[in-house]
């Protein structure tokens, strides 16, 4: 059974640009969440999608957005990139995140460097 | 006060030692508790999941939850160099999203 797949794995962008990251969850999983990981702040929750609807959102500015498609694949977008957006962006999937005792599995992440 | 506190270490132990990793939390609403292992430049890998107070064992790993004290632990028996990684505690409630500790970096020396 394939795990959570994230693309691209590594990318470098310039300040002011925008970036789109992609996530394919484990087959059959309908919940996809995104987290940002930095050395200073650790892992922080960005948002969660379930059945194409954003169900929960963390405390990040509106430059961070996402969406989910009918096949449960998800994308997140960061517009007007800032140096502080350099981080590992992790996608996590579950049958139904956190509810009914379902466990949450992470992908390998997308390493974003903003220069 | 942060919702989840975890000593960042680093923690260095000799091979074969028993390792104890801990987190404290302040939010009584947390219902389930997880431990993840993260190797350098990799995504977190789920090690243990529990939602009740008490112990849960899986091979060399034991997860312990004490909801009354708001304290969780992960014990690693007979530690191996391959256990060298960062260990993250994570907790969740009805909202669904996980709140993570900052992680403890563990090094097991041969």
Short mmCIF file of C-alpha atoms in Angstrom, two decimals:
data_model
loop_
_atom_site.label_atom_id
_atom_site.label_comp_id
_atom_site.label_asym_id
_atom_site.label_seq_id
_atom_site.Cartn_x
_atom_site.Cartn_y
_atom_site.Cartn_z
CA UNK A 1 0.00 0.00 0.00
CA UNK A 2 1.56 3.28 -1.11
CA UNK A 3 2.15 5.92 1.52
CA UNK A 4 1.53 9.63 1.40
CA UNK A 5 3.23 11.12 -1.64
CA UNK A 6 4.36 14.72 -1.78
CA UNK A 7 5.78 16.63 -4.73
CA UNK A 8 8.09 18.31 -5.30
CA UNK A 9 10.53 17.16 -2.63
CA UNK A 10 12.82 20.16 -2.89
CA UNK A 11 12.37 23.58 -4.36
CA UNK A 12 13.90 27.04 -4.23
CA UNK A 13 11.83 30.16 -4.80
CA UNK A 14 12.46 33.87 -4.73
CA UNK A 15 10.78 36.30 -2.36
CA UNK A 16 7.48 37.50 -3.77
CA UNK A 17 6.88 34.43 -5.88
CA UNK A 18 4.18 31.89 -5.22
CA UNK A 19 4.44 28.13 -4.84
CA UNK A 20 2.11 25.16 -5.13
CA UNK A 21 2.77 21.89 -3.34
CA UNK A 22 0.97 18.65 -4.04
CA UNK A 23 -0.06 15.73 -1.86
CA UNK A 24 -1.56 12.35 -2.71
CA UNK A 25 -2.95 10.66 0.41
CA UNK A 26 -2.96 6.96 1.17
CA UNK A 27 -5.56 5.19 -0.92
CA UNK A 28 -8.93 5.33 0.79
CA UNK A 29 -7.98 8.20 3.10
CA UNK A 30 -10.29 11.18 2.80
CA UNK A 31 -8.69 13.60 5.25
CA UNK A 32 -5.61 15.55 4.25
CA UNK A 33 -3.85 17.98 6.55
CA UNK A 34 -0.90 20.25 6.03
CA UNK A 35 1.75 21.19 8.55
CA UNK A 36 4.72 23.52 8.47
CA UNK A 37 7.91 22.46 10.24
CA UNK A 38 10.69 24.89 11.12
CA UNK A 39 13.57 24.57 13.59
CA UNK A 40 12.23 27.40 15.71
CA UNK A 41 8.51 26.65 15.79
CA UNK A 42 8.45 22.92 15.26
CA UNK A 43 5.42 21.39 13.55
CA UNK A 44 2.49 23.73 13.18
CA UNK A 45 -0.93 22.95 11.76
CA UNK A 46 -1.91 24.82 8.60
CA UNK A 47 -5.29 23.37 7.56
CA UNK A 48 -7.28 20.21 7.04
CA UNK A 49 -9.47 19.13 4.18
CA UNK A 50 -12.09 16.43 4.16
CA UNK A 51 -14.28 15.62 1.16
CA UNK A 52 -13.08 18.74 -0.67
CA UNK A 53 -14.04 21.04 2.21
CA UNK A 54 -11.71 22.87 4.55
CA UNK A 55 -12.72 21.58 7.94
CA UNK A 56 -10.13 23.20 10.19
CA UNK A 57 -7.57 25.97 9.88
CA UNK A 58 -4.51 26.94 11.87
CA UNK A 59 -3.19 30.36 12.69
CA UNK A 60 -1.47 31.26 9.44
CA UNK A 61 -1.99 34.33 7.20
CA UNK A 62 -4.25 34.25 4.18
CA UNK A 63 -1.22 33.84 1.89
CA UNK A 64 -1.43 30.17 2.79
CA UNK A 65 -4.28 28.38 1.08
CA UNK A 66 -5.21 24.92 0.01
CA UNK A 67 -7.75 22.79 -1.72
CA UNK A 68 -8.74 19.19 -2.09
CA UNK A 69 -9.93 17.42 -5.19
CA UNK A 70 -12.62 14.77 -5.58
CA UNK A 71 -9.96 12.03 -5.57
CA UNK A 72 -8.73 13.33 -2.17
CA UNK A 73 -5.49 14.69 -3.61
CA UNK A 74 -4.65 18.05 -2.15
CA UNK A 75 -2.61 21.09 -3.02
CA UNK A 76 -1.43 23.96 -0.90
CA UNK A 77 -0.38 27.33 -2.20
CA UNK A 78 1.70 30.06 -0.66
CA UNK A 79 1.57 33.43 -2.36
CA UNK A 80 3.95 36.39 -2.03
CA UNK A 81 6.65 34.24 -0.47
CA UNK A 82 8.67 35.60 2.42
CA UNK A 83 12.05 34.42 3.70
CA UNK A 84 10.32 33.11 6.83
CA UNK A 85 8.26 30.71 4.73
CA UNK A 86 11.36 28.55 4.25
CA UNK A 87 10.38 25.29 5.89
CA UNK A 88 9.50 21.65 5.49
CA UNK A 89 5.86 21.38 4.46
CA UNK A 90 4.31 18.11 5.51
CA UNK A 91 1.14 16.52 4.31
CA UNK A 92 -0.68 14.02 6.49
CA UNK A 93 -3.55 11.72 5.63
CA UNK A 94 -6.03 9.70 7.61
CA UNK A 95 -9.37 8.04 7.12
CA UNK A 96 -10.91 10.85 9.12
CA UNK A 97 -8.30 12.91 10.94
CA UNK A 98 -8.30 12.46 14.65
CA UNK A 99 -11.83 11.27 14.82
CA UNK A 100 -12.98 7.80 15.74
CA UNK A 101 -9.43 6.97 16.73
CA UNK A 102 -8.02 7.07 13.23
CA UNK A 103 -4.31 7.48 12.98
CA UNK A 104 -2.50 10.08 10.94
CA UNK A 105 0.33 9.32 8.54
CA UNK A 106 2.81 11.79 7.12
CA UNK A 107 4.54 12.11 3.79
CA UNK A 108 8.24 12.83 3.36
CA UNK A 109 7.58 16.54 2.96
CA UNK A 110 8.45 19.29 0.54
CA UNK A 111 11.50 21.32 1.42
CA UNK A 112 10.93 24.95 0.44
CA UNK A 113 13.76 27.45 0.48
CA UNK A 114 12.93 31.10 -0.16
CA UNK A 115 15.85 33.30 -1.22
CA UNK B 1 2.28 28.30 28.82
CA UNK B 2 2.62 26.25 25.66
CA UNK B 3 -0.01 23.58 25.10
CA UNK B 4 2.64 20.86 24.78
CA UNK B 5 6.09 20.94 26.35
CA UNK B 6 8.88 18.60 25.34
CA UNK B 7 12.53 18.75 26.32
CA UNK B 8 14.47 19.24 23.07
CA UNK B 9 17.58 17.46 24.37
CA UNK B 10 19.85 16.44 22.80
CA UNK B 11 19.86 13.16 24.63
CA UNK B 12 22.83 10.84 24.19
CA UNK B 13 22.81 7.28 25.50
CA UNK B 14 24.93 4.15 25.00
CA UNK B 15 23.61 1.27 22.95
CA UNK B 16 21.40 -1.03 25.02
CA UNK B 17 20.24 1.70 27.41
CA UNK B 18 16.62 2.32 28.32
CA UNK B 19 15.49 5.68 26.97
CA UNK B 20 12.72 7.75 28.53
CA UNK B 21 11.15 10.58 26.54
CA UNK B 22 8.48 12.80 28.03
CA UNK B 23 5.91 15.45 27.25
CA UNK B 24 3.59 17.48 29.41
CA UNK B 25 0.46 19.22 28.23
CA UNK B 26 -2.00 21.74 29.56
CA UNK B 27 -5.17 21.14 27.55
CA UNK B 28 -7.53 18.68 29.23
CA UNK B 29 -9.45 18.36 25.95
CA UNK B 30 -6.74 16.24 24.35
CA UNK B 31 -8.18 12.81 23.74
CA UNK B 32 -5.49 10.89 21.91
CA UNK B 33 -1.75 10.82 22.03
CA UNK B 34 0.88 9.83 19.52
CA UNK B 35 4.62 9.44 19.26
CA UNK B 36 6.39 9.99 15.98
CA UNK B 37 9.98 9.31 15.02
CA UNK B 38 11.62 11.59 12.50
CA UNK B 39 14.93 10.88 10.85
CA UNK B 40 16.94 13.73 9.39
CA UNK B 41 15.31 15.18 6.26
CA UNK B 42 12.43 12.69 6.43
CA UNK B 43 8.77 12.95 7.35
CA UNK B 44 7.54 11.88 10.81
CA UNK B 45 6.84 8.17 11.15
CA UNK B 46 4.07 7.06 13.49
CA UNK B 47 5.42 4.89 16.32
CA UNK B 48 2.66 4.68 18.91
CA UNK B 49 -0.94 5.76 19.25
CA UNK B 50 -3.06 5.67 22.39
CA UNK B 51 -6.15 7.37 23.73
CA UNK B 52 -6.42 6.10 27.27
CA UNK B 53 -4.38 6.40 30.44
CA UNK B 54 -2.05 3.51 31.06
CA UNK B 55 0.63 1.69 29.14
CA UNK B 56 0.73 0.42 25.58
CA UNK B 57 3.57 -1.78 24.45
CA UNK B 58 4.84 -2.53 20.96
CA UNK B 59 8.10 -4.44 20.75
CA UNK B 60 10.84 -2.36 22.35
CA UNK B 61 8.56 0.67 22.66
CA UNK B 62 6.16 1.45 25.50
CA UNK B 63 3.89 4.49 25.52
CA UNK B 64 2.55 5.68 28.84
CA UNK B 65 -0.23 8.20 29.38
CA UNK B 66 -1.23 9.77 32.68
CA UNK B 67 -4.19 12.04 31.98
CA UNK B 68 -4.54 13.09 35.60
CA UNK B 69 -1.02 14.52 35.56
CA UNK B 70 -1.18 15.56 31.88
CA UNK B 71 2.01 13.67 31.23
CA UNK B 72 2.98 11.19 28.53
CA UNK B 73 6.12 9.14 28.07
CA UNK B 74 7.78 6.92 25.53
CA UNK B 75 10.21 4.26 26.71
CA UNK B 76 12.65 2.55 24.38
CA UNK B 77 14.23 -0.64 25.68
CA UNK B 78 17.53 -2.03 24.42
CA UNK B 79 18.15 1.11 22.38
CA UNK B 80 19.97 0.73 19.07
CA UNK B 81 22.00 3.18 16.99
CA UNK B 82 19.18 2.99 14.44
CA UNK B 83 16.92 4.59 17.06
CA UNK B 84 18.92 7.82 16.70
CA UNK B 85 16.35 10.34 15.52
CA UNK B 86 14.10 13.12 16.74
CA UNK B 87 11.07 11.93 18.67
CA UNK B 88 7.94 14.03 18.57
CA UNK B 89 4.96 13.74 20.85
CA UNK B 90 1.62 14.79 19.39
CA UNK B 91 -1.85 15.19 20.84
CA UNK B 92 -5.28 15.80 19.45
CA UNK B 93 -8.85 16.36 20.42
CA UNK B 94 -12.22 16.87 18.81
CA UNK B 95 -10.85 19.53 16.46
CA UNK B 96 -8.88 16.84 14.69
CA UNK B 97 -5.59 18.63 14.20
CA UNK B 98 -2.50 17.53 16.07
CA UNK B 99 -0.51 19.70 18.46
CA UNK B 100 3.13 18.70 18.50
CA UNK B 101 5.93 19.01 20.97
CA UNK B 102 9.15 20.53 19.62
CA UNK B 103 10.80 17.10 19.55
CA UNK B 104 13.65 15.46 21.46
CA UNK B 105 16.80 14.63 19.52
CA UNK B 106 18.13 11.23 20.57
CA UNK B 107 21.54 9.82 19.79
CA UNK B 108 22.36 6.19 20.61
CA UNK B 109 26.10 5.56 20.62
CA UNK B 110 27.45 2.12 19.63
#
